[in-house]
PDB file of N, CA and C in Angstrom:
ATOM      1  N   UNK Z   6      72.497 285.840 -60.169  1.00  0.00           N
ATOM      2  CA  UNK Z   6      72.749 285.601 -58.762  1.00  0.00           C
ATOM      3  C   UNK Z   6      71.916 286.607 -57.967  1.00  0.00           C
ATOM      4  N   UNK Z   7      70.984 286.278 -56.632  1.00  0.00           N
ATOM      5  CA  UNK Z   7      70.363 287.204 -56.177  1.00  0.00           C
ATOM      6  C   UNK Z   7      71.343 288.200 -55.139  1.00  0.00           C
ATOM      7  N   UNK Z   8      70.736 289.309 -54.876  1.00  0.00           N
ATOM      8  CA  UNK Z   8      71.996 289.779 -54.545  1.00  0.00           C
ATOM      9  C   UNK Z   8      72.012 289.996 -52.968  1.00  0.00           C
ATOM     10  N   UNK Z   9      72.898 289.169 -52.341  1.00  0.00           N
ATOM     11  CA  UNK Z   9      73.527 289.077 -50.830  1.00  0.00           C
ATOM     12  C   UNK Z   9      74.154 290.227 -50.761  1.00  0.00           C
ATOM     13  N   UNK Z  10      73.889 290.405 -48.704  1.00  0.00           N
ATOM     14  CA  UNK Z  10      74.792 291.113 -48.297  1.00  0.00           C
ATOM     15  C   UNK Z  10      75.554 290.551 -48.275  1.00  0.00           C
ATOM     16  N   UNK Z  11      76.579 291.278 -48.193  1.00  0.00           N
ATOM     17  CA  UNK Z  11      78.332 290.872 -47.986  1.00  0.00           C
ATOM     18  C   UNK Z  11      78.579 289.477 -46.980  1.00  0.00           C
ATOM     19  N   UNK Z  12      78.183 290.334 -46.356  1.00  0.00           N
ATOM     20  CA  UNK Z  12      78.158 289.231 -44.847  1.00  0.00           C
ATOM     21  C   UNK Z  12      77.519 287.759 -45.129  1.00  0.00           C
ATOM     22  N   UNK Z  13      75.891 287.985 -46.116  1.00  0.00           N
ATOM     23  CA  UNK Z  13      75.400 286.886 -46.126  1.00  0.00           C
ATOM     24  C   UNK Z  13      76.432 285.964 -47.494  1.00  0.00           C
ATOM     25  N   UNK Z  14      76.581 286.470 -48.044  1.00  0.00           N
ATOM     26  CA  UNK Z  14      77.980 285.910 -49.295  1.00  0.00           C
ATOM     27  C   UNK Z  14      78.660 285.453 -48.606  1.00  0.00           C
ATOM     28  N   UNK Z  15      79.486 285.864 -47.100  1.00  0.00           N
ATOM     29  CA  UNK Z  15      80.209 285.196 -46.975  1.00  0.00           C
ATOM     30  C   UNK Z  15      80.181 283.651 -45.778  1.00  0.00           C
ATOM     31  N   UNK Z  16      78.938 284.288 -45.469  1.00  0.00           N
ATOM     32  CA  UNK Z  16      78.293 282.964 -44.625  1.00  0.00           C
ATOM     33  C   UNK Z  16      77.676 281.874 -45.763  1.00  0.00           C
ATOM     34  N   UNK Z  17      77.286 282.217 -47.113  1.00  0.00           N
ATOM     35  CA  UNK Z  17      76.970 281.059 -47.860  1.00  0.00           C
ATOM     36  C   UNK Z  17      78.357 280.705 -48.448  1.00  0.00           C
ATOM     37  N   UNK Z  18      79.499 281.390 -48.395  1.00  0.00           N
ATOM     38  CA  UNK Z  18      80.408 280.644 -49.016  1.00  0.00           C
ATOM     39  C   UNK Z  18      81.066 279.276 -48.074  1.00  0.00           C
ATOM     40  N   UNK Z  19      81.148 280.224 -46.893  1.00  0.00           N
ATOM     41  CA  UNK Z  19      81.508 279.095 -45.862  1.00  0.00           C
ATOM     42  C   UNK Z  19      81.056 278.005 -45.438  1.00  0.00           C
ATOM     43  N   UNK Z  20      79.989 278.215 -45.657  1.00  0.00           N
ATOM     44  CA  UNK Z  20      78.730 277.070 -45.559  1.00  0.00           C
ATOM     45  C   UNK Z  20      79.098 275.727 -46.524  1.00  0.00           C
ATOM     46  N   UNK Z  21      79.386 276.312 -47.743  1.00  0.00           N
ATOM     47  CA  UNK Z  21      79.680 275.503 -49.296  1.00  0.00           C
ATOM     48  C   UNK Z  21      81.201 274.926 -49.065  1.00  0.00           C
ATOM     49  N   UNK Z  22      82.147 275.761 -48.111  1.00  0.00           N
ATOM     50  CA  UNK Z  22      83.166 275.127 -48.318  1.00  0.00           C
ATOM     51  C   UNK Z  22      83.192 274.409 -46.823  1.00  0.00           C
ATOM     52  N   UNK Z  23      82.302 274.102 -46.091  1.00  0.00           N
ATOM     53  CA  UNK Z  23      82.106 273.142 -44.953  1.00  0.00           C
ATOM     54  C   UNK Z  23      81.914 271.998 -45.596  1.00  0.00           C
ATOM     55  N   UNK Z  24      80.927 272.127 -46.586  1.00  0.00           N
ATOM     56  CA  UNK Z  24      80.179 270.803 -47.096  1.00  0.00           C
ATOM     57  C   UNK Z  24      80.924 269.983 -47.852  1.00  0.00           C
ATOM     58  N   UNK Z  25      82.006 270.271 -47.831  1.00  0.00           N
ATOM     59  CA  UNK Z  25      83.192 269.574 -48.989  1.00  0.00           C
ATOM     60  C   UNK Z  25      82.509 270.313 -50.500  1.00  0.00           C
ATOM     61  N   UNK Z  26      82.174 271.387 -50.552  1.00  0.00           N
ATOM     62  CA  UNK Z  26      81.918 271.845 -51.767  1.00  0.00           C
ATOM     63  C   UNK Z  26      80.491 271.044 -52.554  1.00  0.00           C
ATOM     64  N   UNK Z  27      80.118 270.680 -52.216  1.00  0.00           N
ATOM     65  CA  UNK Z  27      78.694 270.372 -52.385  1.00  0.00           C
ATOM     66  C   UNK Z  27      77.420 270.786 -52.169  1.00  0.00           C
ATOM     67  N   UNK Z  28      76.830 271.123 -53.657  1.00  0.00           N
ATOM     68  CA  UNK Z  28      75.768 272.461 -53.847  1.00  0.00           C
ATOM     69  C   UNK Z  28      74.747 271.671 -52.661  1.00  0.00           C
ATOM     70  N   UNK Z  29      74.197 270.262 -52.962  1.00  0.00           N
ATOM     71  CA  UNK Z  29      73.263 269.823 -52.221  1.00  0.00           C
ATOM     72  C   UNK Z  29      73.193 270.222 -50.736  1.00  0.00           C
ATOM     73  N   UNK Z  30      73.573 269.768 -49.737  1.00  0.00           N
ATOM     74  CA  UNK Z  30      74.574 269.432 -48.721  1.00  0.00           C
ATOM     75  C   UNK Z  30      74.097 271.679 -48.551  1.00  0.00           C
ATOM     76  N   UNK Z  31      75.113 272.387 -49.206  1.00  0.00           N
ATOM     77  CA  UNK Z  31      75.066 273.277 -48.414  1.00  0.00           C
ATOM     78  C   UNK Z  31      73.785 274.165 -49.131  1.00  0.00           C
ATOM     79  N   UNK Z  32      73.238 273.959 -49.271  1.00  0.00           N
ATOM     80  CA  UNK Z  32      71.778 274.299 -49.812  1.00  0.00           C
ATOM     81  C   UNK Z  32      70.576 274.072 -48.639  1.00  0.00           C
ATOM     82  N   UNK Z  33      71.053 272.918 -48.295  1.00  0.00           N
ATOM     83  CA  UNK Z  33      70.114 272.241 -47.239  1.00  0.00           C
ATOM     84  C   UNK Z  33      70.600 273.156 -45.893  1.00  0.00           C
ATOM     85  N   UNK Z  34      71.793 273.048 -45.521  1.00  0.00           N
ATOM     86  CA  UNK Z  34      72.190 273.722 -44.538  1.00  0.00           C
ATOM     87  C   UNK Z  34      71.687 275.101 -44.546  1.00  0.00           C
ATOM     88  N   UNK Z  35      72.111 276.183 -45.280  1.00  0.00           N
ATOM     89  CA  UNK Z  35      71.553 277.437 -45.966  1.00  0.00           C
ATOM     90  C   UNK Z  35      69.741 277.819 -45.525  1.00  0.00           C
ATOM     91  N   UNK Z  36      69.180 276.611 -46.238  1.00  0.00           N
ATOM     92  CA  UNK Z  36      67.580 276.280 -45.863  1.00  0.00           C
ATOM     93  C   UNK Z  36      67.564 276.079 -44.105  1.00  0.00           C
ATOM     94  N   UNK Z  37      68.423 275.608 -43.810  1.00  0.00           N
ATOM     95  CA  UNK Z  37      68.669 275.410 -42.000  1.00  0.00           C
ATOM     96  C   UNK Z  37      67.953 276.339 -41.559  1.00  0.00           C
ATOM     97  N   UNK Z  38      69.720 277.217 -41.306  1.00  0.00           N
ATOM     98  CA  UNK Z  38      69.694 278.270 -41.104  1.00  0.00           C
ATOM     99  C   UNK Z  38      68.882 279.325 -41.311  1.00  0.00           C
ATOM    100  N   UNK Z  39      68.102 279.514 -42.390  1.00  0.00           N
ATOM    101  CA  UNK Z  39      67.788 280.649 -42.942  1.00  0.00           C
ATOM    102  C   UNK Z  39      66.309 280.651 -43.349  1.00  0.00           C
ATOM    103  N   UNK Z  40      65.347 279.238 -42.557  1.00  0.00           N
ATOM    104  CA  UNK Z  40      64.325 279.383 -43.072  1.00  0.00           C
ATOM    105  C   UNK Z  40      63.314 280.648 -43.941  1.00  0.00           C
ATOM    106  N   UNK Z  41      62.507 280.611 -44.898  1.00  0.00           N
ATOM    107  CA  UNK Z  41      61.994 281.439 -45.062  1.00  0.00           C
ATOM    108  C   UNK Z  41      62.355 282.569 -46.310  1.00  0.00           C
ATOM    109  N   UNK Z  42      63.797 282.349 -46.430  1.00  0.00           N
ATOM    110  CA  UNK Z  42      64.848 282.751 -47.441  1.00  0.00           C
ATOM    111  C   UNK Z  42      65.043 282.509 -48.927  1.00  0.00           C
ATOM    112  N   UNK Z  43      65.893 283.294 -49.713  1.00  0.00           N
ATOM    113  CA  UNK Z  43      65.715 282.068 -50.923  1.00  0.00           C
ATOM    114  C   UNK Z  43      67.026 281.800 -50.952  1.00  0.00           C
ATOM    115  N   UNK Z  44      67.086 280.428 -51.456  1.00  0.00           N
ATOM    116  CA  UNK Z  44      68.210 279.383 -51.240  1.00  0.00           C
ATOM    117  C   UNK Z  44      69.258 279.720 -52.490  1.00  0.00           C
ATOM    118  N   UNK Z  45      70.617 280.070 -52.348  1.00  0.00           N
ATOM    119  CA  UNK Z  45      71.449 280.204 -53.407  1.00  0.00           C
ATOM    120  C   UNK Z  45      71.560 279.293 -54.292  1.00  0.00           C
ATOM    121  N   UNK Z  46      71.269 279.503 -55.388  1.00  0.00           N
ATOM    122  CA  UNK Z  46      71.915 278.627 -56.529  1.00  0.00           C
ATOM    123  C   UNK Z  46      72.760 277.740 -56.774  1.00  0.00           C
ATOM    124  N   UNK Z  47      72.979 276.561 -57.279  1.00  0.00           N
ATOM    125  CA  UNK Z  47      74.301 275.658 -57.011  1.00  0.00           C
ATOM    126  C   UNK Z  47      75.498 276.956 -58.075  1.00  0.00           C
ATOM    127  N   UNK Z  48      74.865 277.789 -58.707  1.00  0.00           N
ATOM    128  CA  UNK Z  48      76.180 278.374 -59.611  1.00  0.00           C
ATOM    129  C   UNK Z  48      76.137 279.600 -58.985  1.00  0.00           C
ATOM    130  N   UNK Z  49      75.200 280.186 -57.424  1.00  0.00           N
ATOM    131  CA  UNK Z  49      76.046 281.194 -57.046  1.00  0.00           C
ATOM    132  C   UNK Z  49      76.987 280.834 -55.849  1.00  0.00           C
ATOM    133  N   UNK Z  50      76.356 279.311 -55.866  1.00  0.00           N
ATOM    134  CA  UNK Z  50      77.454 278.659 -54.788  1.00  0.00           C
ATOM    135  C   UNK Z  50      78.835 278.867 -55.356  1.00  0.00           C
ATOM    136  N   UNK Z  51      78.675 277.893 -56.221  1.00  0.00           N
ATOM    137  CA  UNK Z  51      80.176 278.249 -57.014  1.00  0.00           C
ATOM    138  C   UNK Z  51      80.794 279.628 -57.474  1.00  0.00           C
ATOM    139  N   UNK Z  52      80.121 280.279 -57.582  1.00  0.00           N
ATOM    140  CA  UNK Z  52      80.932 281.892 -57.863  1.00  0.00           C
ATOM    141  C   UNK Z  52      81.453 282.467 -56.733  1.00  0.00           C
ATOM    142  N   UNK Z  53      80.372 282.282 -56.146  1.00  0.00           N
ATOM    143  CA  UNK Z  53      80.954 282.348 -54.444  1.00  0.00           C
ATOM    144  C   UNK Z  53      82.210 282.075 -54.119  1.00  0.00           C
ATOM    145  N   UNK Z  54      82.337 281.035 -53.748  1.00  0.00           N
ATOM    146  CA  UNK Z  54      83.061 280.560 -53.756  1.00  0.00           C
ATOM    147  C   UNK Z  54      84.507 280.726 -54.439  1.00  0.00           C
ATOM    148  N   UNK Z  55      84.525 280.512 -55.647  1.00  0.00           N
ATOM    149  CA  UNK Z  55      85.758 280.803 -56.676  1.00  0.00           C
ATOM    150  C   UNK Z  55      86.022 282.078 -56.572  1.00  0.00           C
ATOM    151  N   UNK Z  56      85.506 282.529 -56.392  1.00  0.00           N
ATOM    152  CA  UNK Z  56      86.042 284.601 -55.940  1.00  0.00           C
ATOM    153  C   UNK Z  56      86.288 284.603 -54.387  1.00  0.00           C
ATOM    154  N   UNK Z  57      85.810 283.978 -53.474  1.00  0.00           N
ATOM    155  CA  UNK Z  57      86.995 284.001 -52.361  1.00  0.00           C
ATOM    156  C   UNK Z  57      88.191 282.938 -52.588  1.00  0.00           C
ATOM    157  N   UNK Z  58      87.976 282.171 -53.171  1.00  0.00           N
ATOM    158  CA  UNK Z  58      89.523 282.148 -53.532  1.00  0.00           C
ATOM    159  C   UNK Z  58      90.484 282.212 -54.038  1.00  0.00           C
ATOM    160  N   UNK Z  59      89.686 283.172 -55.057  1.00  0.00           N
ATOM    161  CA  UNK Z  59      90.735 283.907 -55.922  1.00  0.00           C
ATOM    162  C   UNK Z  59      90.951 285.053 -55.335  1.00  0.00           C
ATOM    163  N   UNK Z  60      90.414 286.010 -54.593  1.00  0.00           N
ATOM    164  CA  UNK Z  60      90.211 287.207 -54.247  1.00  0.00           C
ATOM    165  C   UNK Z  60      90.530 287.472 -52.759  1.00  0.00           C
ATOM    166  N   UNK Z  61      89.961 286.464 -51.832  1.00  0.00           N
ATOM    167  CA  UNK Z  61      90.533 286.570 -50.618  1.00  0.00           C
ATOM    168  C   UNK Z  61      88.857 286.955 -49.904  1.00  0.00           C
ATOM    169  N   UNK Z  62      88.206 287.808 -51.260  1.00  0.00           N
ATOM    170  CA  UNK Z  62      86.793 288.253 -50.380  1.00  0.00           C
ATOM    171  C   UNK Z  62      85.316 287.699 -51.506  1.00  0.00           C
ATOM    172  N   UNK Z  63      84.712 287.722 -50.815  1.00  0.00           N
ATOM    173  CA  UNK Z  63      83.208 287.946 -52.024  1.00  0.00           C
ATOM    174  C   UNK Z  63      82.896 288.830 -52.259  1.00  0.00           C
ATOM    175  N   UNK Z  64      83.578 290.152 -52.171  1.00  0.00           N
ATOM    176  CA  UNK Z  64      83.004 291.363 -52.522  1.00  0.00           C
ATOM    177  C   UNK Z  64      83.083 291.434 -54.132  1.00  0.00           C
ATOM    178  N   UNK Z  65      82.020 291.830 -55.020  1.00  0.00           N
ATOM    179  CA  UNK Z  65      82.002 292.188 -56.077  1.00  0.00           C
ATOM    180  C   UNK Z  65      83.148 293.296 -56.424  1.00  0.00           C
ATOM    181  N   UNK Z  66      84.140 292.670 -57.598  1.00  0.00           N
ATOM    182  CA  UNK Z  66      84.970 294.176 -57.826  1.00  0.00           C
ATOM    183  C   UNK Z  66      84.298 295.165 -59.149  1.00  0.00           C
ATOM    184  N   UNK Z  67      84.355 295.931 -59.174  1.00  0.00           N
ATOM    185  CA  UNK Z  67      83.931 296.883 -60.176  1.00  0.00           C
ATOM    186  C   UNK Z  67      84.440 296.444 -61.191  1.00  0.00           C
ATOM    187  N   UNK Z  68      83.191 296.597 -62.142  1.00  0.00           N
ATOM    188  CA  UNK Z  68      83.361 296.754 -63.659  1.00  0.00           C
ATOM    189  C   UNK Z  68      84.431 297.597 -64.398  1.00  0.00           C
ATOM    190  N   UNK Z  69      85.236 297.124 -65.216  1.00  0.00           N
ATOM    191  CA  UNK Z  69      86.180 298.160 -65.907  1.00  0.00           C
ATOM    192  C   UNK Z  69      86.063 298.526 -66.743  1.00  0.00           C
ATOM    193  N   UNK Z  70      85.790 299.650 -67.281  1.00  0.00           N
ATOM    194  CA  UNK Z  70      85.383 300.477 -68.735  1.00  0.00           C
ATOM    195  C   UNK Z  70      86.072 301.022 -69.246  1.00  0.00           C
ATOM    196  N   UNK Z  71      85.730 301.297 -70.466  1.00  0.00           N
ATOM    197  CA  UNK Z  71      87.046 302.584 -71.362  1.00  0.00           C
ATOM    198  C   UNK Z  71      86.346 303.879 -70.755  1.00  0.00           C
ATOM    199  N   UNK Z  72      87.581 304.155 -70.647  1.00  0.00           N
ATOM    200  CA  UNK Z  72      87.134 305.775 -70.387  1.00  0.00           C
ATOM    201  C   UNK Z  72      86.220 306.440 -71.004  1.00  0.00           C
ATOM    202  N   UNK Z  73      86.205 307.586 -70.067  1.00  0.00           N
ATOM    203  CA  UNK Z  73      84.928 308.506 -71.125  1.00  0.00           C
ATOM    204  C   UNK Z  73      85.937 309.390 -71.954  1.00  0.00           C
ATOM    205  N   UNK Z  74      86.029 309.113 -73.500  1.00  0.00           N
ATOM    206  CA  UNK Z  74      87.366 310.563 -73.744  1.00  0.00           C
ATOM    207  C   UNK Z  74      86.285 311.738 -74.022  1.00  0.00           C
ATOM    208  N   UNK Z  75      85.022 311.271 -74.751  1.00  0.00           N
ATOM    209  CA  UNK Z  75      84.413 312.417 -75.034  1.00  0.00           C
ATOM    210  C   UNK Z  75      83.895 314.133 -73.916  1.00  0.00           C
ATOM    211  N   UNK Z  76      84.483 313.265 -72.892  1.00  0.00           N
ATOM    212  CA  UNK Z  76      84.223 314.085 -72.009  1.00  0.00           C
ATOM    213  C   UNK Z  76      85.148 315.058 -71.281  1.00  0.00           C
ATOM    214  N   UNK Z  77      86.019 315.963 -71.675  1.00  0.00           N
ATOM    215  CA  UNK Z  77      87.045 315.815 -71.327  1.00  0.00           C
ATOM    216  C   UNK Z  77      86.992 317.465 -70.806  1.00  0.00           C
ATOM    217  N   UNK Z  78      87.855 317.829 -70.667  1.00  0.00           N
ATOM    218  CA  UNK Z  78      87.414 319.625 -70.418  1.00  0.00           C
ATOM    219  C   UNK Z  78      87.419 320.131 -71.478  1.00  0.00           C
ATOM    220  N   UNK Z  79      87.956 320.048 -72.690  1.00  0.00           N
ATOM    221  CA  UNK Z  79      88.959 320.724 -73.908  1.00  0.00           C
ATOM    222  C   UNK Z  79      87.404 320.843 -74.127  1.00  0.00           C
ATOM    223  N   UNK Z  80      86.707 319.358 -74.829  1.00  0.00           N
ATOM    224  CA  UNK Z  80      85.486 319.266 -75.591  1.00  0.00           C
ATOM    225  C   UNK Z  80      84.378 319.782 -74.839  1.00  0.00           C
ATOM    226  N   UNK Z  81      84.194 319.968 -73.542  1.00  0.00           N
ATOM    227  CA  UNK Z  81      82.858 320.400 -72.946  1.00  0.00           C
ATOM    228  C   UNK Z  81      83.196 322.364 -73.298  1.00  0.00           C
ATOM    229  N   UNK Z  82      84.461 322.743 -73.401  1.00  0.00           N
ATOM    230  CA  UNK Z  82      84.249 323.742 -73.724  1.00  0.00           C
ATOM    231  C   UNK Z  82      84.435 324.608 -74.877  1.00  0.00           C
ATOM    232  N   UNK Z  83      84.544 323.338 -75.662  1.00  0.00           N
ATOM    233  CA  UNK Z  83      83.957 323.431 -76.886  1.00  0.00           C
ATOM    234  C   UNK Z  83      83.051 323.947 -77.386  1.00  0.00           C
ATOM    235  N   UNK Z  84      81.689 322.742 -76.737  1.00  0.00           N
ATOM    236  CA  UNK Z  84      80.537 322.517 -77.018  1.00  0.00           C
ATOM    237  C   UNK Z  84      79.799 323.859 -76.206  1.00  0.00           C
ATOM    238  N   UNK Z  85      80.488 324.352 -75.207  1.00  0.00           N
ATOM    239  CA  UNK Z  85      79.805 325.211 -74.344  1.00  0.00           C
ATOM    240  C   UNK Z  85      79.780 326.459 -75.485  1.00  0.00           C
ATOM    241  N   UNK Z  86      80.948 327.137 -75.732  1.00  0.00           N
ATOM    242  CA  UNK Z  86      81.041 328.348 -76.719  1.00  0.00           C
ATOM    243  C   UNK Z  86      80.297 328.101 -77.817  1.00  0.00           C
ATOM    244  N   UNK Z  87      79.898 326.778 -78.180  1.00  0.00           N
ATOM    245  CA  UNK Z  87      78.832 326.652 -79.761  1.00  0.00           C
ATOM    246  C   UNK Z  87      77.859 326.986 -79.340  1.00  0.00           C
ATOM    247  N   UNK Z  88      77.464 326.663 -78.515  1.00  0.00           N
ATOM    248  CA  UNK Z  88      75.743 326.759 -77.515  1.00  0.00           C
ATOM    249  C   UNK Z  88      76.092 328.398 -77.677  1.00  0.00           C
ATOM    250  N   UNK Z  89      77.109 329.196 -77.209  1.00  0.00           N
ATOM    251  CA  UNK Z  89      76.293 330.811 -77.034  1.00  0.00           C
ATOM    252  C   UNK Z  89      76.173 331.298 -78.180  1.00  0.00           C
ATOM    253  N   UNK Z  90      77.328 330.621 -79.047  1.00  0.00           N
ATOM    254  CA  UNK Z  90      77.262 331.568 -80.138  1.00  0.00           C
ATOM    255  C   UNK Z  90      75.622 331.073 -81.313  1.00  0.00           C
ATOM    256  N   UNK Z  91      75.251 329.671 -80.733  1.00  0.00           N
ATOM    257  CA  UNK Z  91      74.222 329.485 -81.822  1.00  0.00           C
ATOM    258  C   UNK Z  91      73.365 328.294 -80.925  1.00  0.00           C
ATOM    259  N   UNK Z  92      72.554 329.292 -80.581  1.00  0.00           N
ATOM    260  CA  UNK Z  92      71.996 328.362 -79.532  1.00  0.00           C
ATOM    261  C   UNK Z  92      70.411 327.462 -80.159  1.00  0.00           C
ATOM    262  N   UNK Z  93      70.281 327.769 -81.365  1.00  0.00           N
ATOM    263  CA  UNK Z  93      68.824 327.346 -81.812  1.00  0.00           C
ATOM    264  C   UNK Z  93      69.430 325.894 -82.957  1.00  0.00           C
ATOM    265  N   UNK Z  94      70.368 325.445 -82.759  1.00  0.00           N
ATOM    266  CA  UNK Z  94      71.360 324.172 -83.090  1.00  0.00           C
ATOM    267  C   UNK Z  94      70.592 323.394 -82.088  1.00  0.00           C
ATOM    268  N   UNK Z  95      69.899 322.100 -83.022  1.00  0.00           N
ATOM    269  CA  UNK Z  95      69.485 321.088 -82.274  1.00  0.00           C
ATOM    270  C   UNK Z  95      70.928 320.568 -81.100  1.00  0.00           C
ATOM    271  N   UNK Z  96      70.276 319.319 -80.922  1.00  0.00           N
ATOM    272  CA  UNK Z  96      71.581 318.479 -80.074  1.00  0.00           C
ATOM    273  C   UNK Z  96      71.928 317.401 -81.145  1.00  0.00           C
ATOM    274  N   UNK Z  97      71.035 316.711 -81.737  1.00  0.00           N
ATOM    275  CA  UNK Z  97      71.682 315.863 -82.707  1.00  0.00           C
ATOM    276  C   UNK Z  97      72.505 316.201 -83.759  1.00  0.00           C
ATOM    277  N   UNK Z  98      71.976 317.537 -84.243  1.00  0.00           N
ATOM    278  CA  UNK Z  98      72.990 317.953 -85.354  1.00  0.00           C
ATOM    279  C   UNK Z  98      73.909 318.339 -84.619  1.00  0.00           C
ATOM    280  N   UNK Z  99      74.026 319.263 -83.370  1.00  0.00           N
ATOM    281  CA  UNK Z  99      75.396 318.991 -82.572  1.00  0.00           C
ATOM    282  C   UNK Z  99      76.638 318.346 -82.511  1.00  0.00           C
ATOM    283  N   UNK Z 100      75.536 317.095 -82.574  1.00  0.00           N
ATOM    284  CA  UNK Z 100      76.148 315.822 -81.992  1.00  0.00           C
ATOM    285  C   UNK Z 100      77.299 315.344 -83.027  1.00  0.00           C
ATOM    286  N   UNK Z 101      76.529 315.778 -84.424  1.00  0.00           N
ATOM    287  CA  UNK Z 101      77.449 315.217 -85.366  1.00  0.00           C
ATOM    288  C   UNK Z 101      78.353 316.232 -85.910  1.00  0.00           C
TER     289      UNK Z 101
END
């Protein structure tokens, strides 16, 4: 999907749900409006779309990840006291 401002996400969604949901139809409209532009996709129409109404907005929500555990305070100061006491320790053998 190319990536819209917010604003323009939510003027192509509205656009799509004017058209009775029809990629054609609001593609053309889109091209209207917006000569010069590049024309959304019939499947970012639809994503569009299906996330304001599941969501209420088109805003992209953040990705959810596992935590970082390796990172934690305990282990950074760990790794910090190995470094003074032996500092000519690669990082890979570190590592392992």
């Amino acid at each position: 999907m190319n990536h819209y401002s917010l604003q323009d996400r939510g003027i192509i969604a509205s656009i799509f749900m004017r058209n009775n949901s029809s990629v054609v139809l609001a593609q053309r409209e889109f091209r209207r409006r917006s000569p010069g532009r590049t024309t959304p996709t019939g499947q970012t129409l639809l994503h569009l779309a299906a996330r304001l109404e599941e969501t209420g907005t088109t805003r992209v929500a953040p990705r959810r990840c596992r935590p970082r555990t390796s990172r934690s305070a305990e282990n950074i100061a760990t790794i910090a006291e190995a470094v003074e006491m032996d500092p000519g320790t690669s990082t890979s053998r570190r590592a392992t």
